[in-house]
Coordinates of C-alpha atoms in Angstrom, one line a residue:
Chain J
M112 CA 0.0 0.0 0.0
E113 CA 2.7 2.4 1.0
A114 CA 4.8 1.5 -2.0
H115 CA 1.8 2.2 -4.2
N116 CA 1.3 5.6 -2.5
K117 CA 4.9 6.4 -2.9
A118 CA 4.8 5.6 -6.6
L119 CA 1.7 7.7 -7.0
A120 CA 3.3 10.6 -5.1
D121 CA 6.4 10.4 -7.2
K122 CA 4.4 10.4 -10.4
L123 CA 2.4 13.4 -9.2
A124 CA 5.4 15.5 -8.1
L125 CA 6.2 16.9 -11.5
P126 CA 2.6 17.7 -12.6
L127 CA 2.0 19.2 -9.2
L128 CA 5.1 21.4 -9.6
A129 CA 3.8 22.6 -13.0
V130 CA 0.3 23.2 -11.7
G131 CA 1.6 24.9 -8.6
A132 CA 3.8 27.2 -10.7
L133 CA 0.9 28.0 -12.9
L134 CA -1.3 28.8 -10.0
V135 CA 1.4 31.1 -8.5
I136 CA 1.8 32.8 -11.8
A137 CA -2.0 33.2 -12.0
C138 CA -1.9 34.6 -8.5
I139 CA 0.8 37.2 -9.5
V140 CA -1.1 38.2 -12.6
M141 CA -4.4 38.6 -10.7
T142 CA -2.6 40.4 -7.9
F143 CA -1.7 43.1 -10.4
T144 CA -4.9 43.1 -12.5
T145 CA -8.1 42.2 -10.7
A146 CA -7.2 42.7 -7.1
P147 CA -7.9 46.3 -6.0
L148 CA -5.4 48.5 -4.3
V149 CA -5.9 48.6 -0.6
Q150 CA -6.5 51.7 1.4
G151 CA -3.4 51.8 3.5
A152 CA -3.1 52.9 7.1
A153 CA -6.6 52.9 8.6
L154 CA -5.6 55.6 11.0
S155 CA -7.9 55.9 14.0
D156 CA -7.9 59.7 14.1
G157 CA -8.3 60.1 10.3
A158 CA -5.3 62.2 10.0
S159 CA -1.7 61.3 9.2
A160 CA 1.0 59.6 11.3
V161 CA 4.7 59.5 11.1
I162 CA 6.2 56.0 10.9
G163 CA 9.9 55.6 10.6
G164 CA 10.4 59.2 9.5
T165 CA 7.8 59.2 6.7
V166 CA 4.3 60.6 6.9
V167 CA 1.8 57.9 6.2
T168 CA -1.7 59.0 5.2
T169 CA -4.6 56.9 3.8
K170 CA -3.2 56.2 0.5
L171 CA -3.4 53.3 -1.9
L172 CA -0.8 50.8 -1.1
L173 CA 0.9 49.0 -3.9
S174 CA 3.2 47.2 -1.4
Q175 CA 0.1 45.4 -0.1
K176 CA 0.5 43.2 -3.1
I177 CA 3.3 41.4 -1.3
F178 CA 0.6 39.9 0.9
Y179 CA -0.6 37.6 -1.9
L180 CA 2.8 35.8 -2.1
H181 CA 4.0 36.4 1.4
V182 CA 1.3 34.7 3.3
P183 CA 1.1 31.5 1.1
V184 CA 4.9 31.2 1.4
A185 CA 4.7 31.5 5.2
V186 CA 1.9 29.0 5.4
A187 CA 3.9 26.5 3.2
S188 CA 6.9 26.9 5.5
M189 CA 4.8 26.1 8.6
V190 CA 3.4 23.0 6.9
A191 CA 7.0 21.9 6.1
M192 CA 8.0 22.4 9.7
F193 CA 5.1 20.4 10.8
F194 CA 6.3 17.5 8.6
T195 CA 9.8 17.9 10.1
A196 CA 8.4 17.3 13.5
L197 CA 6.0 14.6 12.4
Y198 CA 8.7 12.5 10.7
G199 CA 11.0 13.3 13.7
V200 CA 8.4 11.6 16.0
R201 CA 8.1 8.7 13.6
F202 CA 11.8 8.3 13.5
L203 CA 12.1 8.2 17.3
M204 CA 9.3 5.6 17.3
T205 CA 10.6 3.3 14.6
R206 CA 14.3 4.1 14.3
E207 CA 14.0 3.7 10.5
S208 CA 16.5 5.9 8.6
R209 CA 13.9 6.7 5.9
F210 CA 12.0 8.9 8.4
D211 CA 15.1 10.7 9.2
L212 CA 15.7 11.4 5.6
R213 CA 12.1 12.6 5.2
S214 CA 12.5 14.9 8.2
R215 CA 15.7 16.3 6.8
V216 CA 14.1 17.0 3.4
A217 CA 11.1 18.6 4.9
T218 CA 13.4 20.9 6.9
T219 CA 15.3 21.8 3.7
V220 CA 12.0 22.8 2.1
A221 CA 11.1 24.7 5.3
L222 CA 14.4 26.6 5.1
V223 CA 13.7 27.7 1.5
F224 CA 10.2 28.9 2.4
V225 CA 11.2 30.5 5.7
L226 CA 13.9 32.5 3.8
A227 CA 11.4 33.5 1.2
T228 CA 9.0 34.6 3.9
M229 CA 11.8 36.7 5.6
V230 CA 12.7 38.4 2.4
S231 CA 9.1 39.3 1.4
G232 CA 8.4 40.2 5.0
I233 CA 11.3 42.7 5.1
F234 CA 10.0 44.3 1.9
W235 CA 6.6 44.6 3.5
T236 CA 7.9 46.3 6.6
R237 CA 10.0 48.6 4.5
F238 CA 7.3 49.8 2.2
E239 CA 4.3 49.6 4.4
W240 CA 5.7 50.6 7.8
G241 CA 8.6 52.6 6.5
V242 CA 11.4 50.7 8.4
W243 CA 13.5 47.7 7.4
W244 CA 12.9 45.8 10.6
V245 CA 10.4 45.9 13.5
W246 CA 10.3 43.4 16.3
E247 CA 6.7 42.7 15.5
P248 CA 5.1 39.4 16.3
R249 CA 5.1 37.7 13.0
L250 CA 8.5 39.0 11.9
T251 CA 10.0 38.0 15.3
T252 CA 8.5 34.6 15.0
Y253 CA 9.9 34.0 11.6
F254 CA 13.3 35.3 12.6
I255 CA 13.4 32.8 15.4
L256 CA 12.0 30.1 13.1
M257 CA 14.8 30.9 10.7
L258 CA 17.4 30.6 13.4
L259 CA 15.9 27.3 14.5
V260 CA 16.0 25.8 11.0
I261 CA 19.6 27.0 10.5
G262 CA 20.4 25.6 13.9
Y263 CA 18.9 22.2 12.8
F264 CA 21.4 22.0 9.9
I265 CA 24.3 23.1 12.0
L266 CA 23.5 20.5 14.5
R267 CA 23.3 17.8 11.8
N268 CA 26.7 18.9 10.5
A269 CA 28.3 18.7 13.9
I270 CA 27.6 15.0 14.5
E271 CA 29.5 12.2 12.8
D272 CA 27.6 9.2 13.9
S273 CA 24.5 8.8 11.7
E274 CA 22.3 7.2 14.3
R275 CA 23.0 9.8 16.8
R276 CA 22.7 12.6 14.2
A277 CA 19.2 11.3 13.3
T278 CA 18.1 11.1 16.9
F279 CA 19.3 14.6 17.9
A280 CA 18.0 16.1 14.7
A281 CA 14.6 14.5 15.3
V282 CA 14.5 15.8 18.9
F283 CA 15.5 19.3 17.9
G284 CA 13.0 19.3 15.1
I285 CA 10.2 18.5 17.5
V286 CA 11.4 21.1 20.0
A287 CA 11.7 23.7 17.2
F288 CA 8.1 23.0 16.1
I289 CA 6.8 23.4 19.6
D290 CA 8.8 26.5 20.1
A291 CA 7.6 28.4 17.0
P292 CA 3.9 28.8 18.0
I293 CA 4.9 29.7 21.5
S294 CA 7.2 32.5 20.3
F295 CA 4.4 33.7 18.1
M296 CA 2.0 33.7 21.0
V297 CA 4.4 35.4 23.3
T298 CA 5.3 38.2 21.0
R299 CA 1.5 38.6 20.3
L300 CA 0.2 38.6 23.8
V301 CA 2.9 40.5 25.5
P302 CA 2.5 44.1 24.4
S303 CA 5.7 45.9 23.4
S304 CA 6.3 49.6 23.1
I305 CA 6.1 49.4 19.3
H306 CA 2.5 49.5 18.1
P307 CA 2.5 49.8 14.4
V308 CA -0.4 52.0 13.5
V309 CA -0.9 50.2 10.3
F310 CA -1.8 46.9 11.7
R311 CA -4.8 45.6 10.0
T312 CA -6.4 42.4 11.3
D313 CA -9.5 42.6 9.2
S314 CA -10.5 39.1 8.1
G315 CA -12.8 38.3 5.2
L316 CA -11.4 39.4 1.9
P317 CA -13.6 40.5 -1.0
P318 CA -13.8 37.9 -3.8
N319 CA -11.4 39.7 -6.2
M320 CA -8.8 39.6 -3.5
L321 CA -9.6 36.1 -2.2
A322 CA -9.1 34.5 -5.6
P323 CA -5.5 35.5 -6.1
F324 CA -4.8 34.7 -2.5
L325 CA -6.2 31.2 -2.7
C326 CA -4.4 30.6 -6.0
G327 CA -1.2 31.6 -4.3
L328 CA -1.9 29.5 -1.3
F329 CA -2.7 26.3 -3.1
G330 CA 0.0 27.0 -5.7
M331 CA 2.6 27.4 -3.0
L332 CA 1.5 24.3 -1.1
M333 CA 1.7 22.3 -4.4
V334 CA 5.1 23.7 -5.1
A335 CA 6.3 22.9 -1.6
F336 CA 5.0 19.3 -1.8
A337 CA 6.5 18.8 -5.3
L338 CA 9.8 20.2 -4.1
Y339 CA 9.7 17.9 -1.1
R340 CA 8.9 14.8 -3.2
L341 CA 11.6 15.6 -5.8
T342 CA 14.3 16.3 -3.3
L343 CA 13.3 13.2 -1.5
A344 CA 13.5 11.2 -4.7
V345 CA 17.0 12.7 -5.4
Y346 CA 18.2 11.7 -2.0
E347 CA 16.7 8.2 -2.2
Q348 CA 18.3 7.7 -5.6
A349 CA 21.6 8.9 -4.2
E350 CA 21.2 6.2 -1.5
V351 CA 20.5 3.6 -4.1
V352 CA 23.5 4.7 -6.1
E353 CA 25.6 4.5 -2.9
E354 CA 24.3 0.9 -2.3
L355 CA 25.0 -0.1 -5.9
K356 CA 28.5 1.4 -5.6
E357 CA 29.2 -0.7 -2.5
Q358 CA 27.9 -3.8 -4.3
L359 CA 30.1 -3.1 -7.3
E360 CA 33.1 -2.6 -5.0
E361 CA 32.4 -5.9 -3.3
Q362 CA 32.1 -7.6 -6.7
D363 CA 35.3 -5.9 -7.8
A364 CA 37.1 -7.1 -4.7
H365 CA 35.8 -10.6 -5.4
W366 CA 37.0 -10.5 -9.0
S367 CA 40.4 -9.3 -8.0
V368 CA 40.7 -12.2 -5.6
V369 CA 39.7 -14.6 -8.4
A370 CA 42.2 -13.0 -10.8
A371 CA 45.0 -13.3 -8.1
E372 CA 44.2 -16.9 -7.6
R373 CA 44.3 -17.5 -11.3
A374 CA 47.7 -15.8 -11.6
M375 CA 48.9 -17.8 -8.7
R376 CA 47.8 -21.1 -10.3
G377 CA 49.6 -20.0 -13.5
L378 CA 52.8 -19.4 -11.7
E379 CA 52.5 -22.8 -10.0
V380 CA 52.2 -24.4 -13.4
I381 CA 55.2 -22.5 -14.7
A382 CA 57.2 -23.6 -11.7
D383 CA 56.1 -27.2 -12.2
D384 CA 57.2 -26.9 -15.8
A385 CA 60.5 -25.6 -14.8
D386 CA 61.0 -28.5 -12.3
A387 CA 60.1 -31.0 -15.0
D388 CA 62.6 -29.3 -17.4
A389 CA 65.3 -29.5 -14.8
E390 CA 64.6 -33.1 -14.1
R391 CA 64.6 -33.9 -17.9
I392 CA 68.0 -32.1 -18.3
F393 CA 69.3 -34.0 -15.3
A394 CA 68.1 -37.3 -16.7
E395 CA 69.7 -36.6 -20.1
D396 CA 73.0 -35.9 -18.5
P397 CA 73.3 -38.2 -15.4
E398 CA 77.0 -37.4 -14.9
D399 CA 76.2 -33.8 -14.2
T400 CA 77.6 -33.1 -10.7
G401 CA 76.1 -29.7 -10.2
V402 CA 78.2 -27.8 -12.7
I403 CA 75.8 -27.2 -15.6
P404 CA 77.6 -27.8 -18.9
E405 CA 77.6 -25.0 -21.5
H406 CA 75.1 -26.6 -23.8
A407 CA 72.5 -27.5 -21.2
S408 CA 72.6 -24.4 -19.1
R409 CA 70.0 -22.6 -21.2
P410 CA 67.2 -24.9 -22.2
E411 CA 65.9 -22.1 -24.4
T412 CA 68.9 -22.6 -26.7
D413 CA 67.1 -25.7 -27.9
P414 CA 64.6 -24.2 -30.4
A415 CA 62.2 -27.1 -30.1
T416 CA 61.9 -27.0 -26.3
A417 CA 61.7 -23.2 -26.3
A418 CA 58.8 -23.3 -28.7
A419 CA 57.0 -26.0 -26.7
R420 CA 57.4 -24.0 -23.5
A421 CA 56.2 -20.7 -25.1
A422 CA 53.1 -22.5 -26.3
A423 CA 52.5 -24.2 -23.0
I424 CA 52.9 -21.4 -20.5
P425 CA 49.9 -19.2 -21.2
A426 CA 47.6 -22.1 -21.9
P427 CA 47.3 -23.9 -18.6
P428 CA 46.4 -20.9 -16.4
S429 CA 43.4 -19.8 -18.5
G430 CA 42.4 -23.3 -19.4
S431 CA 42.6 -24.6 -15.8
S432 CA 40.6 -21.7 -14.3
R433 CA 37.9 -22.0 -17.0
T434 CA 37.3 -25.6 -16.4
E435 CA 37.3 -25.0 -12.6
R436 CA 34.5 -22.5 -12.8
Chain T
M160 CA 7.9 1.1 46.1
A161 CA 8.8 2.1 42.6
K162 CA 8.0 5.7 43.4
L163 CA 10.2 5.6 46.5
S164 CA 13.1 4.1 44.7
A165 CA 12.8 6.7 41.9
W166 CA 12.8 9.4 44.5
R167 CA 15.9 7.9 46.1
Q168 CA 17.7 7.7 42.8
Y169 CA 16.8 11.3 42.2
K170 CA 18.2 12.3 45.6
A171 CA 21.3 10.3 45.1
L172 CA 22.0 11.9 41.7
L173 CA 21.4 15.3 43.1
A174 CA 23.6 14.7 46.1
K175 CA 26.4 13.5 43.8
D176 CA 26.2 16.6 41.6
V177 CA 26.2 18.9 44.6
R178 CA 29.0 17.1 46.3
Q179 CA 31.1 17.2 43.1
E180 CA 30.4 20.9 42.8
L181 CA 31.3 21.6 46.4
R182 CA 34.6 19.8 45.9
T183 CA 35.7 21.5 42.7
R184 CA 33.5 24.7 42.7
E185 CA 34.2 24.7 39.0
M186 CA 30.8 25.6 37.7
L187 CA 29.9 28.2 40.4
V188 CA 33.2 30.0 40.3
S189 CA 33.3 30.1 36.5
M190 CA 29.7 31.3 36.2
G191 CA 30.2 33.9 38.9
V192 CA 33.4 35.3 37.4
Y193 CA 31.8 35.3 34.0
A194 CA 28.8 37.2 35.3
V195 CA 31.0 39.9 36.8
L196 CA 32.8 40.2 33.5
V197 CA 29.6 40.7 31.7
L198 CA 28.7 43.4 34.2
T199 CA 32.1 45.0 33.5
V200 CA 31.3 45.0 29.8
Y201 CA 27.9 46.7 30.6
G202 CA 29.9 49.3 32.6
A203 CA 31.9 50.1 29.6
A204 CA 28.9 50.0 27.3
L205 CA 27.0 52.4 29.5
A206 CA 29.9 54.6 30.6
Q207 CA 29.1 57.4 28.1
V208 CA 25.4 57.7 28.8
G209 CA 25.8 57.6 32.6
D210 CA 23.4 59.9 34.5
R211 CA 21.4 61.2 31.5
L212 CA 19.9 57.9 30.8
Q213 CA 17.2 56.1 32.8
V214 CA 18.8 52.7 33.2
V215 CA 15.7 51.5 35.0
S216 CA 13.8 51.5 31.7
F217 CA 16.0 48.8 30.1
A218 CA 17.5 47.3 33.2
A219 CA 15.3 44.2 32.7
G220 CA 16.8 43.5 29.3
L221 CA 20.3 43.9 30.7
L222 CA 19.6 41.7 33.6
W223 CA 18.2 38.9 31.4
A224 CA 21.1 39.2 28.9
L225 CA 23.4 38.6 31.8
I226 CA 21.4 35.6 33.0
V227 CA 21.2 34.0 29.5
F228 CA 24.9 34.3 28.8
T229 CA 25.9 33.2 32.3
S230 CA 23.6 30.1 32.1
L231 CA 25.0 29.2 28.7
L232 CA 28.5 29.0 30.2
G233 CA 27.2 27.0 33.2
L234 CA 25.2 24.6 31.1
N235 CA 28.2 23.8 29.0
R236 CA 30.2 23.1 32.1
S237 CA 27.6 20.9 33.8
F238 CA 27.8 18.2 31.2
G239 CA 31.4 18.5 30.2
R240 CA 32.3 17.3 33.7
E241 CA 30.0 14.2 33.3
T242 CA 31.5 13.1 30.0
E243 CA 35.1 13.9 30.8
T244 CA 35.2 11.6 33.8
G245 CA 33.0 9.0 32.2
C246 CA 30.4 9.6 35.0
L247 CA 27.5 9.7 32.6
D248 CA 28.3 6.2 31.2
G249 CA 28.3 4.9 34.8
I250 CA 24.9 6.5 35.5
L251 CA 23.5 5.1 32.3
L252 CA 24.8 1.6 33.2
A253 CA 22.9 1.8 36.4
P254 CA 19.2 0.8 36.3
V255 CA 18.0 4.4 36.6
D256 CA 15.1 5.8 34.7
R257 CA 16.3 8.3 32.2
A258 CA 13.6 10.7 33.2
V259 CA 15.0 10.7 36.7
V260 CA 18.5 11.5 35.3
F261 CA 17.0 14.4 33.5
L262 CA 15.1 15.7 36.5
A263 CA 18.2 15.4 38.7
K264 CA 20.4 17.2 36.2
A265 CA 17.8 19.9 35.6
T266 CA 17.5 20.4 39.3
T267 CA 21.2 20.7 39.7
N268 CA 21.4 23.3 37.0
L269 CA 18.5 25.2 38.4
L270 CA 20.1 25.2 41.9
F271 CA 23.5 26.5 40.6
L272 CA 21.8 29.1 38.4
L273 CA 19.8 30.3 41.3
I274 CA 22.9 30.5 43.6
V275 CA 24.7 32.5 41.0
E276 CA 21.7 34.8 40.5
V277 CA 21.5 35.4 44.3
V278 CA 25.0 36.8 44.1
V279 CA 24.8 38.5 40.7
V280 CA 21.4 40.3 40.9
P281 CA 22.4 42.4 43.9
L282 CA 25.7 43.2 42.2
F283 CA 23.7 44.3 39.2
F284 CA 21.6 46.6 41.4
L285 CA 24.8 47.9 43.1
F286 CA 26.5 48.7 39.8
F287 CA 23.7 50.1 37.7
L288 CA 20.7 50.9 39.9
S289 CA 22.3 52.3 43.1
G290 CA 21.5 55.9 42.0
A291 CA 18.1 55.2 40.5
E292 CA 14.8 55.5 42.1
L293 CA 13.5 52.0 42.4
A294 CA 9.8 51.4 42.2
P295 CA 8.2 49.8 45.2
T296 CA 7.3 46.8 43.1
T297 CA 10.9 45.9 42.3
P298 CA 11.0 42.8 44.6
L299 CA 8.4 41.3 42.3
I300 CA 11.2 40.5 39.8
A301 CA 11.9 37.4 41.9
L302 CA 8.9 35.7 40.3
P303 CA 10.0 36.1 36.6
L304 CA 13.5 35.3 37.7
L305 CA 12.4 32.1 39.2
V306 CA 10.1 31.0 36.4
G307 CA 12.6 32.0 33.8
T308 CA 15.5 30.2 35.5
V309 CA 13.4 27.0 35.7
G310 CA 12.8 27.1 32.0
V311 CA 16.4 27.9 31.2
A312 CA 17.6 25.0 33.3
G313 CA 15.0 22.5 31.9
M314 CA 15.6 23.3 28.2
G315 CA 19.3 23.9 28.7
T316 CA 19.7 20.4 30.2
L317 CA 18.2 18.8 27.2
L318 CA 20.1 20.8 24.7
S319 CA 23.4 20.6 26.5
T320 CA 23.1 16.8 26.7
M321 CA 22.8 16.9 22.9
T322 CA 25.6 19.4 22.2
I323 CA 28.1 17.8 24.5
N324 CA 28.6 15.0 22.0
T325 CA 29.2 17.2 19.0
R326 CA 32.0 19.1 17.4
G327 CA 32.2 22.7 18.5
K328 CA 29.9 22.1 21.4
D329 CA 30.1 25.5 23.1
V330 CA 29.0 27.4 20.0
L331 CA 26.4 24.9 19.1
L332 CA 24.7 25.1 22.5
A333 CA 24.4 28.8 22.0
I334 CA 23.0 28.4 18.4
L335 CA 20.4 25.9 19.6
F336 CA 19.6 27.4 23.0
I337 CA 19.0 31.0 22.3
P338 CA 16.3 30.6 19.6
V339 CA 14.6 27.9 21.6
V340 CA 14.6 29.9 24.8
F341 CA 13.6 33.2 23.0
P342 CA 9.9 33.1 24.0
L343 CA 10.7 32.6 27.6
L344 CA 13.3 35.4 27.5
Y345 CA 10.8 37.7 25.8
A346 CA 8.1 37.1 28.4
C347 CA 10.5 37.3 31.4
V348 CA 12.0 40.6 30.2
S349 CA 8.5 42.0 29.8
A350 CA 7.5 40.9 33.4
T351 CA 10.8 42.1 34.9
G352 CA 10.5 45.4 33.1
V353 CA 7.0 46.0 34.5
A354 CA 8.2 45.2 38.0
F355 CA 11.2 47.6 37.6
M356 CA 9.0 50.4 36.3
G357 CA 6.2 49.9 38.7
V358 CA 3.7 51.9 36.6
E359 CA 0.1 51.6 37.9
G360 CA -2.1 49.7 35.5
T361 CA 0.6 47.7 33.7
F362 CA 0.4 44.7 36.0
G363 CA -1.9 42.9 33.8
T364 CA 1.1 42.6 31.5
F365 CA 3.2 41.3 34.4
W366 CA 0.8 38.5 35.1
T367 CA 0.3 37.7 31.4
S368 CA 4.0 37.5 30.9
C369 CA 4.6 35.4 34.0
G370 CA 1.7 33.1 32.9
I371 CA 3.2 32.6 29.5
A372 CA 6.6 32.0 30.9
F373 CA 5.1 29.4 33.2
G374 CA 3.2 27.8 30.3
Y375 CA 6.5 27.7 28.4
D376 CA 8.1 26.0 31.3
I377 CA 5.4 23.3 31.5
V378 CA 5.3 22.6 27.8
M379 CA 9.0 22.6 27.2
I380 CA 10.0 20.7 30.3
A381 CA 7.3 18.1 29.5
A382 CA 8.7 17.8 26.0
A383 CA 12.3 17.7 27.2
W384 CA 11.4 15.1 29.8
G385 CA 9.8 12.9 27.2
L386 CA 12.6 13.3 24.7
Y387 CA 15.5 13.0 27.1
E388 CA 15.5 9.2 27.0
F389 CA 16.3 9.3 23.2
V390 CA 19.0 12.0 23.6
V391 CA 20.9 10.5 26.5
S392 CA 21.0 6.9 25.1
A393 CA 22.0 8.0 21.6

C-alpha cells in the first residue's frame, strides 16, 4: 500500500510542480490586474501619522501586493516544519532511517520557504511601515524560526555518527516545532512599546482579493509538496547509487581475488614446468655433478623446447581456471 | 515502592552533583566570574550615557542578557564534567530511569543558576541601579527570575546533553539554546521590566507574561522530559 502511495506521489510530483507554478503565476497576474489596491493605514484619528520618519496617510498601497505571495509562502513553511516534527516523531518511534531522511528533506523545504518569507516580510515592513525591521510578532516569530531551522542543519553537520545525528535532529525538530507557536503567542500577547499604527487584522477578503490569495496559497503548497517529493527522490536515488557502488566494489574485490588466484595457479604451473625441465635435463646428463655444462645451461637454446614452453605457458592458467569455474 | 526508589535515585544523583560541585566549585566560580565580567562590559557600554539615561527603563533587558549568557556557560560546564570523567556512562549503566536522570540534572542546573543569581542580581543593582529611584514593586522581579530560570535549566539540560557529544559544542549550544529559549526570554524581560518600572495599571502585562513563561516551562519541560531518553541513550 505504502509502495503504491509512494509511486503515486512520485508520479504526481512533476505535474503538481507545474500546476503549482501556474497557480502562483496566475496569483501574481491577478494580484496586479483584478485585485484592487488597498487603502493603507486605517488611521484611527483620520489624520496622518509618522512611521519611521515618513508621513503615512490613507493612500493606496501598492506594497500590499506582497501579501498575496508572502502569506502563502509563510503557510507553506509552517506546513513543512510540521512534517519535520511529524517525521521526527516517527523516526524516534521506529528508528528507521527513511523517516530521518524525510524529516531532513522537509526541513530543507522549510528553510527555503522561511527564507522567502523573511525576504518578502522585510519588503513589507520597509514599504508599508517605512522601516526595514520591526520586532513585530510575525517577523520575530519568523526570525526565530529561521534561526531554529539553520540551527537544525548546523546540529546535523556537527555530528558524525549517523544514528545519533538522526536522533538529535529529530529531537531538535520537535522542540523547534513546539517553540515556534509559543514564540508567536508570546510576541503577540505581550504588548511591546512598538505598536505599528498600520496593523490591520481585518479578516474576510472580497472575492477579487480572495481569488489570487487562494491561487497563491494552493499553488505554493503544491510547489512545496513537489519540491519535497523531488528532493526526497533525489536523496533516495543517491542512496540507491551508494548501495550499488558498494555492491560493485564488493564484486570488484571478489573478481580481484579470483584474478589473483588464477595468476597464482599460472605461476605454479610454470614452476612445475621448470621443475620438469630441470629433471629432464638432469636425466639426459646423469654425470652432471652440479656444474651445468655449457650446452645444457640454457634450455631455451634448444629451439624445439623453447617453442613448446612458449606455447605451453599461457595455456594452462586460462584453461585450468575456465574448467574449474 | 517504585516511586520511592525513583525518589531515592533522584536524591542520590542530586547529592552526587552537589558534592562534586562543592569539591571542585568549578561551575559556580566560572559562572560567577563570567557574570562579573559581563557586568564590567555593561559598565563600559553604558559609561558614556551615565546619568542622563534612565537605566531602569531597560534594566530588565540587561539583567536577562546577563542571565542568559551566564547560564550558557554553566550549562556547557555541567555536562562537560560528566563526560570527561565517564560519569555519565556509569549513570546510564545503572538501572536508573532516564527521566530521573533528566530531572536530577535539571534540578542541579536550576540550583546552581539560582545560587549565581542570588550573588549577581544584587551586584547588578549595586553597579547600575544604586542611584536610580526604584519602584516599590521591584521585589516582584523574583517571580519572573524564578520562572525563567526553571525554563532555562530545563531546556538547557536537554540541549546541552545533545551538544556535549558534538563538534564545537560551546558554540552549538548557543546556536540551539538562544532561539529555543527566546519566547521565555521575551516574556521574562517583559515581566521584569514591568516590575522595575512599577507603573500603575501595567500589572496585567506582568501576570500575562509570567503566565506565558510558566506555560512555556510546563510545555518545554514536559517535551524535554519525554525526549530525554532518546537523547541520553543515543
